[in-house]
PDB file of C-alpha atoms in Angstrom:
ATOM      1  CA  UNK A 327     -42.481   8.587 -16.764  1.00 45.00           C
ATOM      2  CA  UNK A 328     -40.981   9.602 -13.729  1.00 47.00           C
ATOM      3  CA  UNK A 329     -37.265   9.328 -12.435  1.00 43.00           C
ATOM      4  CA  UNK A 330     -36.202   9.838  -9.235  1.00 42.00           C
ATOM      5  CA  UNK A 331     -32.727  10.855  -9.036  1.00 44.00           C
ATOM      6  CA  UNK A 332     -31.370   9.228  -5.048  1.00 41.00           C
ATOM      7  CA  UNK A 333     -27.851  10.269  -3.892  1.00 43.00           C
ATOM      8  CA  UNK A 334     -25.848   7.197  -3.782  1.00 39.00           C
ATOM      9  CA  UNK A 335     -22.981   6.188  -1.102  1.00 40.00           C
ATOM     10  CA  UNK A 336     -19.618   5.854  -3.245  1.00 44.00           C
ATOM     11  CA  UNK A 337     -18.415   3.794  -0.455  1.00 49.00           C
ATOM     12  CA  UNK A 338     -21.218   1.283  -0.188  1.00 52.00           C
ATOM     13  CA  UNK A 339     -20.621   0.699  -3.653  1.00 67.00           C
ATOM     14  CA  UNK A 340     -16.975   0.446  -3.999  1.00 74.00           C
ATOM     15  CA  UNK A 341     -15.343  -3.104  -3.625  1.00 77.00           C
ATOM     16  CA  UNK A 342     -11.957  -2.590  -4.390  1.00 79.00           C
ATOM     17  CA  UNK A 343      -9.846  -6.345  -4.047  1.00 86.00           C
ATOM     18  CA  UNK A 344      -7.409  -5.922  -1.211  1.00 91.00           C
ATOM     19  CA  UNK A 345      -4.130  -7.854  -2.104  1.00 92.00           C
ATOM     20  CA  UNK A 346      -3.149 -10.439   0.281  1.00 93.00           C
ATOM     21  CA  UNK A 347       0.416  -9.475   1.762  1.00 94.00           C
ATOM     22  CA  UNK A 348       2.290 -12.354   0.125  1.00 94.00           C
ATOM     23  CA  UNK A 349       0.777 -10.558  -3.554  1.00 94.00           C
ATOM     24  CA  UNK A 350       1.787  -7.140  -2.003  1.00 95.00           C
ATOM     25  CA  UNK A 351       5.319  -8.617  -1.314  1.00 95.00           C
ATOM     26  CA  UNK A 352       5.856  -9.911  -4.297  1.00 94.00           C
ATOM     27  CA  UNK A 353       4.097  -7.275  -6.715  1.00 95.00           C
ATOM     28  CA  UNK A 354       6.886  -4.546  -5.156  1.00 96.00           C
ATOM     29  CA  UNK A 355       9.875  -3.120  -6.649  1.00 96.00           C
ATOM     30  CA  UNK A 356      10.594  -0.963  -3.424  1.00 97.00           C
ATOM     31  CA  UNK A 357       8.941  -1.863   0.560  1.00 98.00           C
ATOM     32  CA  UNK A 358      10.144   0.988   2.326  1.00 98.00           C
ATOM     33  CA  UNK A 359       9.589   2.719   5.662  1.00 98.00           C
ATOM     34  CA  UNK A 360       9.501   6.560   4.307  1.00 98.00           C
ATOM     35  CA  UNK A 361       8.739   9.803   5.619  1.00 98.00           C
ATOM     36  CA  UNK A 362       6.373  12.011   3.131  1.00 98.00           C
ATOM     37  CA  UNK A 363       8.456  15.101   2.567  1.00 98.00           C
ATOM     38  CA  UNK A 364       6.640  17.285  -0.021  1.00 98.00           C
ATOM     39  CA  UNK A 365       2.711  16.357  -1.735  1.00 98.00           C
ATOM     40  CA  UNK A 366       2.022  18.271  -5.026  1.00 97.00           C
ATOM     41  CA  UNK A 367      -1.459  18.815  -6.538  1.00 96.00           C
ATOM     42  CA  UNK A 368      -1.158  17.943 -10.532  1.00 95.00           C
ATOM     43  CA  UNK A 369      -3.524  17.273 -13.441  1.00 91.00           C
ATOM     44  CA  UNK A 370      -2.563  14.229 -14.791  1.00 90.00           C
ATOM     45  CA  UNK A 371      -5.744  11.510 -16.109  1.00 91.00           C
ATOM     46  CA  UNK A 372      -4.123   8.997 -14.123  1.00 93.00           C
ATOM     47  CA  UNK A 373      -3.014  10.599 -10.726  1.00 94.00           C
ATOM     48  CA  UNK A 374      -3.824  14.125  -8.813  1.00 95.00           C
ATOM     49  CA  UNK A 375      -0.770  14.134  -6.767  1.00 97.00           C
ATOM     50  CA  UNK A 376       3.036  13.503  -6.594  1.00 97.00           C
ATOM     51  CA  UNK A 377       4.549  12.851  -3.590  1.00 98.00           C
ATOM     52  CA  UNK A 378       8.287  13.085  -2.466  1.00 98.00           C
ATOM     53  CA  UNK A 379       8.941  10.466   0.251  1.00 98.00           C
ATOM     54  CA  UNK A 380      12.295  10.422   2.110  1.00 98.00           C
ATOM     55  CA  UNK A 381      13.089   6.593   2.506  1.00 98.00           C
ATOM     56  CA  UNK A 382      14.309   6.097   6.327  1.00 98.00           C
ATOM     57  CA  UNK A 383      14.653   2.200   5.677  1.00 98.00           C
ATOM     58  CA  UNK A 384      14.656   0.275   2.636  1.00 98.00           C
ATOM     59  CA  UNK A 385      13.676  -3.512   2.782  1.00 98.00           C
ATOM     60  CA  UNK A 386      12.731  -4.503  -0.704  1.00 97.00           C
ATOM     61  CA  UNK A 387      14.414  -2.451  -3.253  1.00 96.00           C
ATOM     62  CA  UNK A 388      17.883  -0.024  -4.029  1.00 94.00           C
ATOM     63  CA  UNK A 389      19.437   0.314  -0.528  1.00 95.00           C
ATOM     64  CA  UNK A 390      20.672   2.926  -2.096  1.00 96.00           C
ATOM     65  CA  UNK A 391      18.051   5.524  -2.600  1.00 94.00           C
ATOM     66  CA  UNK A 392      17.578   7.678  -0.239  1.00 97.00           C
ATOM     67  CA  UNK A 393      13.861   9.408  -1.766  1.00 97.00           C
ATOM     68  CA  UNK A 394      11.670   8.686  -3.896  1.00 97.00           C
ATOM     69  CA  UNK A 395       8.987  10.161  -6.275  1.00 97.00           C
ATOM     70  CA  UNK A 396       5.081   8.636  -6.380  1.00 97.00           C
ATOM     71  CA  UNK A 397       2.238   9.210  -8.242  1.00 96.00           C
ATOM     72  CA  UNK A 398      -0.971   9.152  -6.289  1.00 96.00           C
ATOM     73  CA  UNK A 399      -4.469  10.500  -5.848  1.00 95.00           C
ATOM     74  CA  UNK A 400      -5.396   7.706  -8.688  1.00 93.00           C
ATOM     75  CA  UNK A 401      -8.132   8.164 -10.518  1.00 90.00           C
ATOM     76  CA  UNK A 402      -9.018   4.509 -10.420  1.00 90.00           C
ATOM     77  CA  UNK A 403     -12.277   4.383  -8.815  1.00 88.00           C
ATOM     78  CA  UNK A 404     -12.621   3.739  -5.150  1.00 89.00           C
ATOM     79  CA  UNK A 405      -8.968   4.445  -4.831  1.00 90.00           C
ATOM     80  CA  UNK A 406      -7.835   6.676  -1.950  1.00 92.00           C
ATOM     81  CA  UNK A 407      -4.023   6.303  -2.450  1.00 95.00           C
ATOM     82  CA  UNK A 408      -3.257  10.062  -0.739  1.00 96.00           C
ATOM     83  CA  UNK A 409      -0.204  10.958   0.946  1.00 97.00           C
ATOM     84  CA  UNK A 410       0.265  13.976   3.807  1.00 97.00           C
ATOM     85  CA  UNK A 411       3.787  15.802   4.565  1.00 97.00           C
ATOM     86  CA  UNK A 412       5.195  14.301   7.461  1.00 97.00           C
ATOM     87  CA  UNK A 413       3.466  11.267   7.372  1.00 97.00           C
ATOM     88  CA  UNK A 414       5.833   8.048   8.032  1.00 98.00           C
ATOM     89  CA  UNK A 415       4.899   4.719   6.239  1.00 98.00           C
ATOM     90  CA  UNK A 416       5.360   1.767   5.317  1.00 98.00           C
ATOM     91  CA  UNK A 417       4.651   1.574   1.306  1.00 98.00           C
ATOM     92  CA  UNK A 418       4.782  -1.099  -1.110  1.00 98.00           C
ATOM     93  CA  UNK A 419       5.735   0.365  -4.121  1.00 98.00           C
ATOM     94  CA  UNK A 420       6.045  -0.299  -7.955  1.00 97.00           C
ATOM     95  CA  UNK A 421       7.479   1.842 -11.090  1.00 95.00           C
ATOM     96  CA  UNK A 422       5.354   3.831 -13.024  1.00 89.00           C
ATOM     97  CA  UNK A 423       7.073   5.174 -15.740  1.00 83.00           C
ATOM     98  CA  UNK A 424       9.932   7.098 -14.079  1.00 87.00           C
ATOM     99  CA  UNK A 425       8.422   7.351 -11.241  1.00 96.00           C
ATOM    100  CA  UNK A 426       6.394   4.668  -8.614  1.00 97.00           C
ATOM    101  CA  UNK A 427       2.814   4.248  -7.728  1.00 96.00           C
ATOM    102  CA  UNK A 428       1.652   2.425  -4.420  1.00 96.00           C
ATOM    103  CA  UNK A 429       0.262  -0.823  -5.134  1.00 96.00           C
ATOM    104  CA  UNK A 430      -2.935  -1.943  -4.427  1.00 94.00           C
ATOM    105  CA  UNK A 431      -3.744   1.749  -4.259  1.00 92.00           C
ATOM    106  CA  UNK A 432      -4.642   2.726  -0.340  1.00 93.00           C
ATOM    107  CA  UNK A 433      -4.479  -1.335   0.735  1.00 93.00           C
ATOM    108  CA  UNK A 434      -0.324  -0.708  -0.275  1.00 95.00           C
ATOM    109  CA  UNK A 435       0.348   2.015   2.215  1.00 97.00           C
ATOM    110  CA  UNK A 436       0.498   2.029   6.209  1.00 97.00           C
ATOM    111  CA  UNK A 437       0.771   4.678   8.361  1.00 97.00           C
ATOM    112  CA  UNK A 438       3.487   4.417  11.297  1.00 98.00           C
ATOM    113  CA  UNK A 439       2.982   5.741  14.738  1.00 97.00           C
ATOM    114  CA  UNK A 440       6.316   5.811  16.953  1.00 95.00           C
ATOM    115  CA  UNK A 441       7.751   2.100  15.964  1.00 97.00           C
ATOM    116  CA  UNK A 442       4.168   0.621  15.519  1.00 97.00           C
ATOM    117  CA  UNK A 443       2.462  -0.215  11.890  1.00 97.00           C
ATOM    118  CA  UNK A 444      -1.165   0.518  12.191  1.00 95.00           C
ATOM    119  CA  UNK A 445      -3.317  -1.594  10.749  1.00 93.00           C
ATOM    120  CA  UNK A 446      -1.109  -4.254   9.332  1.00 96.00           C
ATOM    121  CA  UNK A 447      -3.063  -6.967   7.738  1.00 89.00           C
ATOM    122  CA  UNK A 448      -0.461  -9.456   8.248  1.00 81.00           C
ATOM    123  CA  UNK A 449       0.680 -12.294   6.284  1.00 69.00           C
ATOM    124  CA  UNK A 450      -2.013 -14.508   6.074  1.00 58.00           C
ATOM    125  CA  UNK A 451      -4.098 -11.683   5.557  1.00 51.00           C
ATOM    126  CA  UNK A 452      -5.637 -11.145   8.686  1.00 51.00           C
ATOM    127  CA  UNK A 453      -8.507  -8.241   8.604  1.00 47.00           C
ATOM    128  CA  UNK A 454     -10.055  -7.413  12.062  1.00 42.00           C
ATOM    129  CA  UNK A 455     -13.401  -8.000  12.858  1.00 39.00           C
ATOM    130  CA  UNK A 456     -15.228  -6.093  15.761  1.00 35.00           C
ATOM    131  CA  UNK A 457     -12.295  -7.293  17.746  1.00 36.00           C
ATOM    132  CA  UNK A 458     -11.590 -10.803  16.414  1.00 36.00           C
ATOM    133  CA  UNK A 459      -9.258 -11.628  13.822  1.00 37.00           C
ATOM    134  CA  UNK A 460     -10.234 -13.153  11.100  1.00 37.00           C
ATOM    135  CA  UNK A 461      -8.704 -14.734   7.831  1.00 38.00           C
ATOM    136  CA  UNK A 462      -9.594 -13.156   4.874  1.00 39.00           C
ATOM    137  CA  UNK A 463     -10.627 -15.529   1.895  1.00 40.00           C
ATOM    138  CA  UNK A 464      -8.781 -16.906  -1.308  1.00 40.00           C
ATOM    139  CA  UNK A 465      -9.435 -13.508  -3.051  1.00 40.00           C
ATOM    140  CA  UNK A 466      -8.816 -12.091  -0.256  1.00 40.00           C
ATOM    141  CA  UNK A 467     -11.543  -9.319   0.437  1.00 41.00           C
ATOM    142  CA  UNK A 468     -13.560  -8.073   3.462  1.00 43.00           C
ATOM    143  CA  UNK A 469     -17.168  -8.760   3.616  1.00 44.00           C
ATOM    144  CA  UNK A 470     -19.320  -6.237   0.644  1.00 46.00           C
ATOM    145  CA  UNK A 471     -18.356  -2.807   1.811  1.00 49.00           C
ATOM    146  CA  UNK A 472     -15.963  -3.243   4.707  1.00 57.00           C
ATOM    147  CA  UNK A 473     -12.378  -1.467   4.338  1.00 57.00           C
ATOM    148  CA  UNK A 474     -10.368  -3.986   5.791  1.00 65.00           C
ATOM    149  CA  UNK A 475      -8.702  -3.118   9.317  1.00 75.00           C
ATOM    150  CA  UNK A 476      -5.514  -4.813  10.896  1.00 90.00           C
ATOM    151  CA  UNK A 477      -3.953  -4.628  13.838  1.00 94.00           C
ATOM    152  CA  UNK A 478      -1.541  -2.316  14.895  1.00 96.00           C
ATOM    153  CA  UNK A 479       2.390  -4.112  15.059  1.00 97.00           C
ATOM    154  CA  UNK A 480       6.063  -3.735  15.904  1.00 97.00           C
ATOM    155  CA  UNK A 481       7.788  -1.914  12.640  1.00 98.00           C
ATOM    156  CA  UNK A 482      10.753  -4.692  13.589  1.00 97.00           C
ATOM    157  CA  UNK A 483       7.867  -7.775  13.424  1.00 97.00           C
ATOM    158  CA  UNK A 484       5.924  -6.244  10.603  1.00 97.00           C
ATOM    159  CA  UNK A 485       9.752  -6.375   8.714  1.00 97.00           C
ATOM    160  CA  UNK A 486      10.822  -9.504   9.723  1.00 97.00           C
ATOM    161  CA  UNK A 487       7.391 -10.575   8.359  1.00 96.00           C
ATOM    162  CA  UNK A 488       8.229  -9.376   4.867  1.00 96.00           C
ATOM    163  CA  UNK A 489      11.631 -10.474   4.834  1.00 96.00           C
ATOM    164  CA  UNK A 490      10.374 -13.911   5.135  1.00 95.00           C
ATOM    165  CA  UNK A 491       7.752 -13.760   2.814  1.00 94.00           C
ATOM    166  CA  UNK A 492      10.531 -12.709   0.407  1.00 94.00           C
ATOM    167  CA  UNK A 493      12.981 -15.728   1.602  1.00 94.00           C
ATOM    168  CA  UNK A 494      10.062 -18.249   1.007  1.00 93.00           C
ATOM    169  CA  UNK A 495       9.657 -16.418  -2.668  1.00 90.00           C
ATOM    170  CA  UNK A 496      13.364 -16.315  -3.406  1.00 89.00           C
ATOM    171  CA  UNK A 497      13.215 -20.431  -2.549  1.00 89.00           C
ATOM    172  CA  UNK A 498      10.211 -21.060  -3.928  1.00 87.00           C
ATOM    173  CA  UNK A 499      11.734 -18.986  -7.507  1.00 80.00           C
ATOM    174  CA  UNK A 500       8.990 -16.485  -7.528  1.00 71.00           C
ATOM    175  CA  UNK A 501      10.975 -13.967  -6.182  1.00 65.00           C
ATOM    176  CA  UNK A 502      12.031 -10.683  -8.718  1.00 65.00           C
ATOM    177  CA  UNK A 503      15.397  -8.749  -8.613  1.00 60.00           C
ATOM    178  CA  UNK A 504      15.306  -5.223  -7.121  1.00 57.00           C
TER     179      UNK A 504
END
């Protein structure tokens, strides 16, 4: 018998679920606009990294914190949740032990440019699609293999976005306390 041993694409493979933003919302403990202070390489069989992020805006969470801890680098497969000093971002994030983790992995992070969220999925879930938005089904995935891509917004829309996803929740009794 012969085998033939072919180098495989991770990324063709990897089908990760991307969480619609109402889940996001609502799977959060903190949604916060931070700035990544310090990354640290660590061996840990759940995470390769801890980041320090200095909150510059809380809008889910303790308005009183003013940084917080997060694991990252996940070892979850397909998982690229990686943070960079100096970074800003918006992050959903939820507690892992004493610390946080970003949910939904990469899909829970968004990097900030000026006063403009790139790539903000929006809150029906919009993913972009060689130029034309479209909705993004029940589960909530791009097509086999895409990474989903949103369209860059105002930080103030992109907010006042969440805040009413989290009114609707809060009147709807879905919502969670901080």
């Amino acid at each position: 018998m012969c085998f033939s041993l072919l180098p495989v694409s991770v990324d063709a493979q990897c089908n990760m679920r991307v969480m619609e933003t109402r889940e996001l919302v609502l799977s959060a403990d903190l949604i916060a606009r931070v700035r990544v202070r310090s990354t640290k390489n660590i061996r840990n069989p759940m995470y390769g990294q801890l980041a320090t992020l200095e909150i510059v805006e809380v809008i889910y969470g303790d308005p009183r914190r003013q940084e917080v801890r997060v694991w990252a680098m996940s070892t979850t497969y397909c998982a690229r949740d990686v943070y960079a000093p100096q970074q800003e971002m918006l992050v959903f994030l939820a507690r892992d032990q004493t610390l946080f983790h970003t949910v939904n992995w990469q899909y829970g992070q968004f990097l900030i440019n000026g006063d403009t969220v790139e790539n903000w999925r929006g809150r029906s879930g919009e993913v972009a699609d060689g130029g034309a938005a479209t909705v993004a089904t029940g589960a909530s995935e791009a097509r086999r293999g895409e990474v989903p891509r949103g369209q860059p917004r105002p930080f103030a829309e992109v907010k006042q976005e969440i805040l009413t996803l989290l009114e609707e929740a809060r009147q709807n009794g879905k919502a969670r306390r901080p």
